[in-house]
Coordinates of C-alpha atoms and ligand atoms in Angstrom, one line a residue:
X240 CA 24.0 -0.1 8.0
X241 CA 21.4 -2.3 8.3
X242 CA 19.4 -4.3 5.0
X243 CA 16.4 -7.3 6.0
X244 CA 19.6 -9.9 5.4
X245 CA 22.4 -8.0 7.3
X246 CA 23.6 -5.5 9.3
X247 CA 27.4 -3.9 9.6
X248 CA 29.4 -0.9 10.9
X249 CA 30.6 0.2 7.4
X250 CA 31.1 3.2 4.6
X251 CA 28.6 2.9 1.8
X252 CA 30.0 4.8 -1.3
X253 CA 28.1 6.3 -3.5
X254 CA 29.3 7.0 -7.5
X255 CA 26.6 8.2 -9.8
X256 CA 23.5 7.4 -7.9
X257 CA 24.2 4.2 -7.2
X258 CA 26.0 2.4 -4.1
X259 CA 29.3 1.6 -5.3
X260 CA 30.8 0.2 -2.5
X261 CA 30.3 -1.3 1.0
X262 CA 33.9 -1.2 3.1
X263 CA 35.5 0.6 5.7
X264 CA 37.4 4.5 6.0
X265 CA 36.5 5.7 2.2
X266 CA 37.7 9.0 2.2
X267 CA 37.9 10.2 -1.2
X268 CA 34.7 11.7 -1.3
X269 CA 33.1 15.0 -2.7
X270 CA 30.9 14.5 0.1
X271 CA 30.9 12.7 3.2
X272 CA 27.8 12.5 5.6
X273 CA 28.7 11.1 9.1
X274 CA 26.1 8.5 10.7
X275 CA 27.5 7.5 13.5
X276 CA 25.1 6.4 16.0
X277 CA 22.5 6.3 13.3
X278 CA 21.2 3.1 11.1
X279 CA 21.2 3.3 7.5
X280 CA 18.4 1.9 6.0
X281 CA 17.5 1.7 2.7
X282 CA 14.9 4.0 1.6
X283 CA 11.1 3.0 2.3
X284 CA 9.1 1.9 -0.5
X285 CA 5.5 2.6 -0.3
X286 CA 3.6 -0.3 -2.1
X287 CA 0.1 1.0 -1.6
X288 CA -1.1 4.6 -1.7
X289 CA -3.3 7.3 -3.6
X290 CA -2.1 10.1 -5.0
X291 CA -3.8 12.5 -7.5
X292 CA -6.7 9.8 -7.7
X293 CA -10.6 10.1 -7.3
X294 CA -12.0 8.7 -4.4
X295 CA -14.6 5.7 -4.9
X296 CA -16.9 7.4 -2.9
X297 CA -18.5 10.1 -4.3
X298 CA -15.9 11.1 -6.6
X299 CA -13.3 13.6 -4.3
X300 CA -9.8 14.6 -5.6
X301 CA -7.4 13.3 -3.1
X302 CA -6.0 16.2 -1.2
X303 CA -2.5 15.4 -2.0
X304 CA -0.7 15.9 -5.4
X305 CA 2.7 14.0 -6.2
X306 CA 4.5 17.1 -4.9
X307 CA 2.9 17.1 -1.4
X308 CA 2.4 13.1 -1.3
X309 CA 5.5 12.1 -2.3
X310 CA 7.0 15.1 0.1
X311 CA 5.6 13.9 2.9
X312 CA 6.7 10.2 2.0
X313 CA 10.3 11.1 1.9
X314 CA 10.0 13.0 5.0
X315 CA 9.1 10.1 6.6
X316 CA 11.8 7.9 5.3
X317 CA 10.2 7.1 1.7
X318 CA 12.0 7.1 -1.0
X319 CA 9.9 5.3 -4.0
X320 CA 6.0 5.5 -4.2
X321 CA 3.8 3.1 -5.8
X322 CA 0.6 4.9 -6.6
X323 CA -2.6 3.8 -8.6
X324 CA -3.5 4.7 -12.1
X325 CA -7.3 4.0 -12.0
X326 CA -9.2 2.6 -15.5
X327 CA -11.7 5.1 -16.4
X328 CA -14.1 2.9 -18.0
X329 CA -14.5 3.7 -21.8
X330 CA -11.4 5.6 -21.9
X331 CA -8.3 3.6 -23.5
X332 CA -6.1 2.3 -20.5
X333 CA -3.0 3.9 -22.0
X334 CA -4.4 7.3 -22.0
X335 CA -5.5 7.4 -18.2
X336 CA -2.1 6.0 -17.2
X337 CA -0.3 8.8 -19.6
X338 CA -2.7 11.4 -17.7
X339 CA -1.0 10.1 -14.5
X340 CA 2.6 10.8 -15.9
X341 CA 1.8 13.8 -16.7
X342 CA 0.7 14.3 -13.1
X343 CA 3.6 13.0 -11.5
X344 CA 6.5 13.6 -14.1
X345 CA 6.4 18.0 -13.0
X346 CA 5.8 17.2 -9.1
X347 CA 7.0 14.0 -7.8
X348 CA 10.6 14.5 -5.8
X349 CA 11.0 10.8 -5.1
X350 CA 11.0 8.2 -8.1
X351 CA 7.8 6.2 -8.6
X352 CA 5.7 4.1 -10.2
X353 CA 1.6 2.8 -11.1
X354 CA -0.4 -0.3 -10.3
X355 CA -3.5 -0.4 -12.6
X356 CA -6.7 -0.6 -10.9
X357 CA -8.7 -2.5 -13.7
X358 CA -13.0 -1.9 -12.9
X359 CA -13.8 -2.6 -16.7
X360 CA -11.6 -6.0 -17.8
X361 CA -13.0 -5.4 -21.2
X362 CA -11.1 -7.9 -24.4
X363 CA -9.5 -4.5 -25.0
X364 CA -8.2 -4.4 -21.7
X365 CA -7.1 -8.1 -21.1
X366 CA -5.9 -9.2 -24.4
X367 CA -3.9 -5.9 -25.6
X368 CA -3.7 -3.2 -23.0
X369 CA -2.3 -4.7 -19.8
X370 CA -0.3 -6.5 -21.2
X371 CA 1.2 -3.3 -23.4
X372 CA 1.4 -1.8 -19.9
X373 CA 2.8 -5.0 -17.9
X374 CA 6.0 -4.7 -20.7
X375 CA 6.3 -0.7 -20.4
X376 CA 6.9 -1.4 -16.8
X377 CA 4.0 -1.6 -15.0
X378 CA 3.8 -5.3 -13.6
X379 CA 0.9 -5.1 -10.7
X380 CA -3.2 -4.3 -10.8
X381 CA -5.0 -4.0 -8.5
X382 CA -8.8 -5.2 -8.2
X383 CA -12.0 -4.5 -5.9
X384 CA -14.4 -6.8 -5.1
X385 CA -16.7 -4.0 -3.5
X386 CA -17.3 -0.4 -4.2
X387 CA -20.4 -0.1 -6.6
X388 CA -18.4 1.4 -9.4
X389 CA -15.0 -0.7 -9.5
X390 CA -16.4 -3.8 -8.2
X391 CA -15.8 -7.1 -10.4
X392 CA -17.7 -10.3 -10.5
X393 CA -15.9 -13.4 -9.8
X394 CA -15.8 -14.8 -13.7
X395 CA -14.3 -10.9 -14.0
X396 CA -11.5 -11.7 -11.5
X397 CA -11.2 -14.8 -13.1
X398 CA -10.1 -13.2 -16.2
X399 CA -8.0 -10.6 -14.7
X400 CA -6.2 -13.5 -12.9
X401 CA -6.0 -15.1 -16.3
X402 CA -4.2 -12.2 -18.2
X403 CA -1.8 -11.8 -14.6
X404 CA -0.7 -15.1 -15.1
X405 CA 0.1 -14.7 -19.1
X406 CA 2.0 -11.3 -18.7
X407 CA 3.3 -12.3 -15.3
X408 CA 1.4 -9.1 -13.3
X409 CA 0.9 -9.5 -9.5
X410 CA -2.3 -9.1 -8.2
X411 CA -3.1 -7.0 -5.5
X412 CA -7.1 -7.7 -4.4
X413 CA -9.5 -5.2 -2.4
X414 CA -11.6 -8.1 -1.0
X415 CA -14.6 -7.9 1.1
X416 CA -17.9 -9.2 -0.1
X417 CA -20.1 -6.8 -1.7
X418 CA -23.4 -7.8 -1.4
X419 CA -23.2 -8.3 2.8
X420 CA -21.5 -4.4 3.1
X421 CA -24.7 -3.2 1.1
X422 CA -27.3 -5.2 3.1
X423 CA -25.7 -4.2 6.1
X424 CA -25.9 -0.6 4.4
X425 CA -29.2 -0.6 3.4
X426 CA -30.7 -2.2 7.0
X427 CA -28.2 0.4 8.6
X428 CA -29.8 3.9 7.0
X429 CA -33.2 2.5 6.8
X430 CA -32.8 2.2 10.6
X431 CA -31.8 5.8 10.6
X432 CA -28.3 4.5 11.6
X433 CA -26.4 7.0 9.5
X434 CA -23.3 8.1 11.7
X435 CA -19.6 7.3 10.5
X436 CA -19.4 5.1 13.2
X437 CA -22.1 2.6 11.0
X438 CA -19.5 2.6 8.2
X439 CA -17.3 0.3 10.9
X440 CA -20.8 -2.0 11.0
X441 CA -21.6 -2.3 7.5
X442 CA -18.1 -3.1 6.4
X443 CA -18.4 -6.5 8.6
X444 CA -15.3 -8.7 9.8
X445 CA -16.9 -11.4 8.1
X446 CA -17.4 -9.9 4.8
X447 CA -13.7 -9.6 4.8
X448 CA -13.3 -13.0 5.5
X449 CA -15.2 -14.3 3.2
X450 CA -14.0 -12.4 0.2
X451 CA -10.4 -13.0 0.9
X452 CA -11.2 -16.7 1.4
X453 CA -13.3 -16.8 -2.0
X454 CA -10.3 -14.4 -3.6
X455 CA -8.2 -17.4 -2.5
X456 CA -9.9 -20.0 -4.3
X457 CA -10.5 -18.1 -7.5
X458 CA -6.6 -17.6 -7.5
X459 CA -6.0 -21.5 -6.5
X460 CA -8.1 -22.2 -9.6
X461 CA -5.9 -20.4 -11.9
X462 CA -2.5 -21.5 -10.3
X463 CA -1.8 -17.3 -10.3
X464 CA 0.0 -15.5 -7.0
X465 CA -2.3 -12.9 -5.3
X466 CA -1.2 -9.8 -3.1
X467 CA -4.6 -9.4 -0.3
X468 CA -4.6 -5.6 0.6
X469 CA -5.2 -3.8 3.9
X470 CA -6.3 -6.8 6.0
X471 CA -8.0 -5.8 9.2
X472 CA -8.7 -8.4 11.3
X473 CA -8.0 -12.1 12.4
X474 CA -10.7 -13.6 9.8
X475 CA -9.0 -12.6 6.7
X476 CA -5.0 -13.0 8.4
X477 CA -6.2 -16.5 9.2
X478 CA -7.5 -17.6 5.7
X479 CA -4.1 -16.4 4.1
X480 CA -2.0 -17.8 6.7
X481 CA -3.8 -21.4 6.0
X482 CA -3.3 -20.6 2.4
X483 CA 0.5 -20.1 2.8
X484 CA 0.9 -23.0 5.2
X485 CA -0.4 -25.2 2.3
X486 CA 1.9 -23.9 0.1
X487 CA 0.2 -21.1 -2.1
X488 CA 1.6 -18.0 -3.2
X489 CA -0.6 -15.9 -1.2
X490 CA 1.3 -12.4 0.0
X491 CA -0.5 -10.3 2.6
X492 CA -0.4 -6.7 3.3
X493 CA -1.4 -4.8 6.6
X494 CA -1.3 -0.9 7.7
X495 CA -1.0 1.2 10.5
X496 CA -4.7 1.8 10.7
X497 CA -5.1 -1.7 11.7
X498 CA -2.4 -1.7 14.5
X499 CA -3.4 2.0 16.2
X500 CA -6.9 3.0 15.1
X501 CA -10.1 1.3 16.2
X502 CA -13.8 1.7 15.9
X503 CA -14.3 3.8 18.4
X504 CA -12.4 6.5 16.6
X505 CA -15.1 6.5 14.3
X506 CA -17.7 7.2 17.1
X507 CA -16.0 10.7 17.6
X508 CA -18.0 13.9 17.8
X509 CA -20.5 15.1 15.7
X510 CA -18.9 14.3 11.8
X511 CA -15.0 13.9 13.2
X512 CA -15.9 10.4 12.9
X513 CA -15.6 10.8 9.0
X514 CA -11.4 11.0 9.4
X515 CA -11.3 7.3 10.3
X516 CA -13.9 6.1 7.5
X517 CA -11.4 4.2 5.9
X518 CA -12.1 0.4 3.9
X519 CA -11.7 -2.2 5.2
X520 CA -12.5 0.1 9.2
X521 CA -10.1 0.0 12.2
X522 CA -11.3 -3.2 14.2
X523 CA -11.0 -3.2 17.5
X524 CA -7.9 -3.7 20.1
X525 CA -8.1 -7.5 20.0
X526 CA -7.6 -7.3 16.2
X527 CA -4.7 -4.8 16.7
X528 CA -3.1 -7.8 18.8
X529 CA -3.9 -10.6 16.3
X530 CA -2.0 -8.3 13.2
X531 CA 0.7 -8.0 15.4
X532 CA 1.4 -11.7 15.3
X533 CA 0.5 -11.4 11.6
X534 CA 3.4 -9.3 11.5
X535 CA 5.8 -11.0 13.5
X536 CA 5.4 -14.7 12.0
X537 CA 5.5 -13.4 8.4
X538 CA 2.1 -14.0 7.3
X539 CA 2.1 -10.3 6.1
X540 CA 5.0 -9.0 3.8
X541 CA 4.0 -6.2 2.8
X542 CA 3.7 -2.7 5.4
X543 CA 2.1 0.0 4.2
X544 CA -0.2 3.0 4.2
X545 CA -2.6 3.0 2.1
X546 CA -2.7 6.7 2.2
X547 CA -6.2 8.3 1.2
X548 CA -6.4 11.7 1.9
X549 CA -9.1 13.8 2.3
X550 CA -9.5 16.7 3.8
X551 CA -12.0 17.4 6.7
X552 CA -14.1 19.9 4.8
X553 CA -16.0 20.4 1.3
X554 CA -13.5 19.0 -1.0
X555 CA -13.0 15.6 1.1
X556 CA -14.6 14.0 3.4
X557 CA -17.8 16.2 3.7
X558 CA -18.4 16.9 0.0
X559 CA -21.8 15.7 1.0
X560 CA -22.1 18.4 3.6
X561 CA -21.2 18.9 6.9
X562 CA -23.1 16.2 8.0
X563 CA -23.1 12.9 5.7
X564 CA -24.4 9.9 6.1
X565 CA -21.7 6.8 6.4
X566 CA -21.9 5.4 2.9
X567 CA -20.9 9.4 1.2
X568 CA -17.9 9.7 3.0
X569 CA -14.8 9.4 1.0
X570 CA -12.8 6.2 2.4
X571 CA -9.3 6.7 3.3
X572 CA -7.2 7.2 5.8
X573 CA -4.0 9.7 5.4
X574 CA -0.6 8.1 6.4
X575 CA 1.9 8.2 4.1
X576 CA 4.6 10.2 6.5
X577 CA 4.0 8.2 10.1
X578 CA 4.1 4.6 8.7
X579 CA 7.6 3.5 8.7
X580 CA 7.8 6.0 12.2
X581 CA 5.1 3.9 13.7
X582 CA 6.2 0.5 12.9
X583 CA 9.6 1.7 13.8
X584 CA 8.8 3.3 17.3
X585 CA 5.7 0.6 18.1
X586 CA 7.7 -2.7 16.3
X587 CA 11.5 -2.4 16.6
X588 CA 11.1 0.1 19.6
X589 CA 8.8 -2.4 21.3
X590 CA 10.7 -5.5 20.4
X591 CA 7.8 -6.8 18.6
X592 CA 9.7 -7.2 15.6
X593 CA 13.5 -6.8 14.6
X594 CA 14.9 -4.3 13.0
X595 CA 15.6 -6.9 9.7
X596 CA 12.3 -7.8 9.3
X597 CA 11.3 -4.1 9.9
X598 CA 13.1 -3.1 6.5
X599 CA 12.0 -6.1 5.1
X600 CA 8.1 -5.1 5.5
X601 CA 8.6 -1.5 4.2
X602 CA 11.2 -1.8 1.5
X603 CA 12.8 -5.3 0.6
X604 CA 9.8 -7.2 0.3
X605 CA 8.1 -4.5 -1.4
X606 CA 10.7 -4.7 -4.3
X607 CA 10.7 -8.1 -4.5
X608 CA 6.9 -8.4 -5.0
X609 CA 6.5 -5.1 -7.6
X610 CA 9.5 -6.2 -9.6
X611 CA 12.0 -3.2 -8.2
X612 CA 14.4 -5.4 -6.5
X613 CA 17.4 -5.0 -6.5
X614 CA 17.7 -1.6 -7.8
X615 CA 15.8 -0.6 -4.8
X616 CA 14.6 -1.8 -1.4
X617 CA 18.1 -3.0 -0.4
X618 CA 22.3 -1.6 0.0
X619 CA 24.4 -3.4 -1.9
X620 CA 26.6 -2.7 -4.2
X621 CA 24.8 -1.7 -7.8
X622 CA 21.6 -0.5 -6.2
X623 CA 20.0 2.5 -6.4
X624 CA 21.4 5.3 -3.3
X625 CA 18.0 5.3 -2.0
X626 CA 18.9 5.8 2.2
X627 CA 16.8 7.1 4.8
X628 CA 18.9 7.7 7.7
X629 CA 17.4 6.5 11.4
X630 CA 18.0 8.7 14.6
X631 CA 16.7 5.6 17.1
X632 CA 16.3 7.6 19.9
X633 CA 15.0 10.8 18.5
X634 CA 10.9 11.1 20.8
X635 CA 8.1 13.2 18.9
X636 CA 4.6 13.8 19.7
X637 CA 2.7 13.6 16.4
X638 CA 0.9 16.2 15.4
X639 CA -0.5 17.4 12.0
X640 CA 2.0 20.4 12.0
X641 CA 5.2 18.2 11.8
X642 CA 3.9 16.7 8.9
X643 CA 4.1 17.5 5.0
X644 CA 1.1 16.7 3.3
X645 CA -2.2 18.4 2.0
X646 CA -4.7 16.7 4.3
X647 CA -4.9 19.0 7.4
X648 CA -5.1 16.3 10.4
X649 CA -3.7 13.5 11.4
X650 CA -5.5 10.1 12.4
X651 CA -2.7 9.8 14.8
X652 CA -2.2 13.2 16.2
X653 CA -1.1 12.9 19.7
X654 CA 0.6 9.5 19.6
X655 CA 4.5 9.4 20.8
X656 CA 6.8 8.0 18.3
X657 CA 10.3 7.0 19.5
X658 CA 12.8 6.6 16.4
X659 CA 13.1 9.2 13.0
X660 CA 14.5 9.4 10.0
X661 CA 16.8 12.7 9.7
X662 CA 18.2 12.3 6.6
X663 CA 17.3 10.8 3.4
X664 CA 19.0 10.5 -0.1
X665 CA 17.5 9.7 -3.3
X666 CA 19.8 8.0 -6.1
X667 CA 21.9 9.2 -4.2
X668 CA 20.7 13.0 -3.8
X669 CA 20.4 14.4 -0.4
X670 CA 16.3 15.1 -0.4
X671 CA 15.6 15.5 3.3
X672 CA 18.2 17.0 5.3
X673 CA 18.2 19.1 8.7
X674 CA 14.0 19.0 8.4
X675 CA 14.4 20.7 5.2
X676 CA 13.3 19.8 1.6
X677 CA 16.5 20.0 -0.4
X678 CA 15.4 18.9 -4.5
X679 CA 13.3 20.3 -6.9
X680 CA 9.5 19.8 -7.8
X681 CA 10.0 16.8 -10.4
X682 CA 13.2 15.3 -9.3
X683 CA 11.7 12.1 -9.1
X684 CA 11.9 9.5 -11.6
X685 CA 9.4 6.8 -13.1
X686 CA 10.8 3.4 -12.2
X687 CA 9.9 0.7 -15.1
X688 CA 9.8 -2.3 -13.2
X689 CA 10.3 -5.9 -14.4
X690 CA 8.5 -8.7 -13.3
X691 CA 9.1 -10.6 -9.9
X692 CA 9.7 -13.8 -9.1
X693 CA 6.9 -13.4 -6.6
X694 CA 4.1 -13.0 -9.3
X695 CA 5.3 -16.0 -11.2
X696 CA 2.9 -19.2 -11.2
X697 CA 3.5 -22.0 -8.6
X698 CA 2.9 -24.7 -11.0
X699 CA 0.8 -26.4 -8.6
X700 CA -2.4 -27.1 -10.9
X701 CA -5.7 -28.4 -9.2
X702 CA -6.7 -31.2 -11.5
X703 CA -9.3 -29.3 -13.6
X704 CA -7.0 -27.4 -14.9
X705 CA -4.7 -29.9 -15.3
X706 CA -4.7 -31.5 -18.9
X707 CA -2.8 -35.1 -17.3
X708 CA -6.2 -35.4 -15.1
X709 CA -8.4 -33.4 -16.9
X710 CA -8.7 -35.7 -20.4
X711 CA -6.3 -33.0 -22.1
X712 CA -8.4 -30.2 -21.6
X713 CA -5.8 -27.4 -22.2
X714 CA -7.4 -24.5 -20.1
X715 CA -4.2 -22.4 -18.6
X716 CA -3.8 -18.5 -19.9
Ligands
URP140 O1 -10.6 3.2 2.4 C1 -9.7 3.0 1.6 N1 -8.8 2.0 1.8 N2 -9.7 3.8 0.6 C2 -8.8 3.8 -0.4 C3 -9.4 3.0 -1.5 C4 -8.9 1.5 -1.4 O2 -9.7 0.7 -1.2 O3 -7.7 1.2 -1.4
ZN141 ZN1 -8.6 -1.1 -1.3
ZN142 ZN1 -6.0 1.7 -1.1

């Protein structure tokens, strides 16, 4: 059994959903699963994905549902989701997210939960909605700083930040710089530059850089944590590594796209490029190297997919036809299933990274940050049963086939993968077992979270907002 603190040969008993007990020989059981020569994880918890939600491109459903996303999570070792319940401007906050409920509640057969992607931080929103939402157990948002129709300005983000640090809400920020993605765009098609592989040169390294950097600053000025999504390249690791090295609570999240796709897959024939058009785009091999080393030295806590899916036809990624220019393809990358197998088989399997920090990336730190911990994303005793169990040595060539979701390919069909989970539990509940779905449609459970220690202020006050060296001024949320 293995936990990102700890690992030990030992029984984990199970009473009610919940691990009861840690120890050696129990027998006493109703049931009892043998492991031996397996590791015992606890279940993955996917921090960052889209389910049942419009693309911000052109509009497409997602090709998943919670029945087929949050399948093809636990088949791949997930057992808690983390999806995003997207503000519909004009429409009251609390009725979008009970529209997502109502989505999930029938279909999902893993428990999960909602960040709030605020694109209209109306007084509405930030004075009485969020933080309704933030105390009915939604602690996180999540903001854009591109995208024509969820971008916000800085002074915007400056008052989302605000309300965060009143209600106690981490922060998770889309951040590349607007304005130099639709130059870039704009020079791009008027240029007759149109392929998906222009997507990869519009969305610039250095529009990433700057954004995080600025997204930095703007959270520095209101002494508020922020989580940086999908980071891509060495730019934007660097900026939040210098950030955390002077002592800011600045968290950092990468995914697989980053470590295993690059550029070039967007320069595939005729439209195929399309399945990699994902924001920010797979970099380059160099990259791949540098977020390696983000992973390993702990500048990045967070692992996950970031799982967009959209189909390669009408309904995804060429609802614009067959043919579409770079800027209407629906961004997003499917991966939902093959991200704890990759960073398994490619980290642990490679030696890049232990198996500890492994299960800290996709589960432990994942609670600790979104407010789960420690009913999930560890073993110990009180916590919820959520186990995926590991066959180390089981080899599979990925192909779309093996997986479980809606999408119909695979970004990385083709790869070898060395290390599987064959069996995972749910509070307890065997849900995977012998490749074989073994609950119900809507056996999941929405988790209410509370809110982390990782989202609380640092109480490190640049002197503006400081009323002892700002004559009294009293400016904080
Ligand atoms: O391209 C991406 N990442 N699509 C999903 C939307 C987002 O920005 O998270
Ligand atoms: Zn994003
Ligand atoms: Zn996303």
């Amino acid at each position: 059994m293995v936990t990102a603190a700890d690992s030990a040969e030992c029984d984990v008993g199970i009473i009610d959903g919940r691990v009861a007990a840690l120890g050696r020989d129990f027998s006493d059981a109703d049931r009892v699963i043998d492991a031996t020569g397996k590791l015992v994880l606890p279940g993955g918890i996917e921090g960052h994905c889209h389910i049942e939600q419009q693309s911000s491109v052109g509009g497409v459903m997602s090709a998943d549902d919670f029945y087929t996303g949050t399948r093809s999570a636990v088949f791949g070792g997930t057992t808690t989701t983390l999806s995003f319940a997207q503000q519909i401007p004009g429409e009251p906050l609390r009725k979008t997210v009970q529209d997502y409920h109502e989505c999930a509640r029938p279909k999902a057969v893993i428990d999960y939960g909602f960040h709030l992607i605020i694109s209209d931080p109306t007084e509405q929103v930030l004075g009485q909605d969020l933080p309704a939402l933030v105390a009915d157990g939604m602690p996180s948002f999540k903001v854009y700083m591109t995208y024509d129709s969820l971008k916000l300005d800085d002074r915007q983000m400056l008052e989302v930040l605000s309300t965060a640090r009143r209600c106690g809400a981490m922060v998770m920020i889309h951040a590349e710089n607007h304005d130099m993605i639709k130059w870039l765009t704009d020079r791009l098609l008027s240029g007759g530059y149109v392929a998906p592989k222009f997507h990869a040169i519009s969305h610039a390294d250095i529009a990433e850089g700057e954004a995080t950097h600025r997204a930095i600053r703007l959270s520095q000025l209101m002494d508020v944590p922020i989580l940086l999504v999908h980071v891509s390249a060495e730019d934007a690791m660097e900026e939040i590594r210098r950030a955390q090295t002077s002592g800011l609570k600045i968290y950092g999240e990468t995914c697989p796209q980053y470590l295993f796709l690059t550029q070039s897959d967007l320069d595939r024939d005729g439209a195929e490029g399309a399945k990699f058009c994902c924001s920010p785009p797979p970099r380059d091999e160099a990259n791949h190297q540098v977020i390696w080393r983000g992973i390993s030295n702990g500048t990045f806590q967070v692992f996950s997919s970031d799982h967009a899916p959209y189909r390669f036809d009408h309904t995804g990624k060429l609802a614009a036809g067959p043919n579409p220019t770079f800027p209407q393809i629906a961004n997003g990358v499917p991966g939902i299933e093959l991200r704890l197998p990759l960073l398994f088989s490619e980290g642990v399997g490679k030696g890049r990274i232990d198996i500890h920090r492994f299960v800290a990336l996709t589960s432990t730190n994942v609670a600790k940050i979104y407010g789960l911990h420690p009913r999930k994303g560890t073993i110990a005793v009180g916590s919820d049963a959520d186990i995926a169990i590991w066959d180390p040595d089981k080899e599979l060539t990925v192909t779309w086939d093996l997986l479980h979701d809606n999408v119909g390919y695979t970004p990385y069909e083709g790869r070898q993968v060395k290390g599987w989970p064959v069996m995972v539990l749910s509070r307890g509940n065997v849900v995977v077992e012998d490749g074989d779905l073994k609950v119900d449609r809507g056996s999941g459970q929405f988790v209410s979270r509370s809110l982390s220690q990782a989202a609380q202020p640092l109480g490190r006050l640049v002197p503006e907002m400081d009323p002892a060296r700002n004559f009294g001024a009293d400016l904080l949320p």
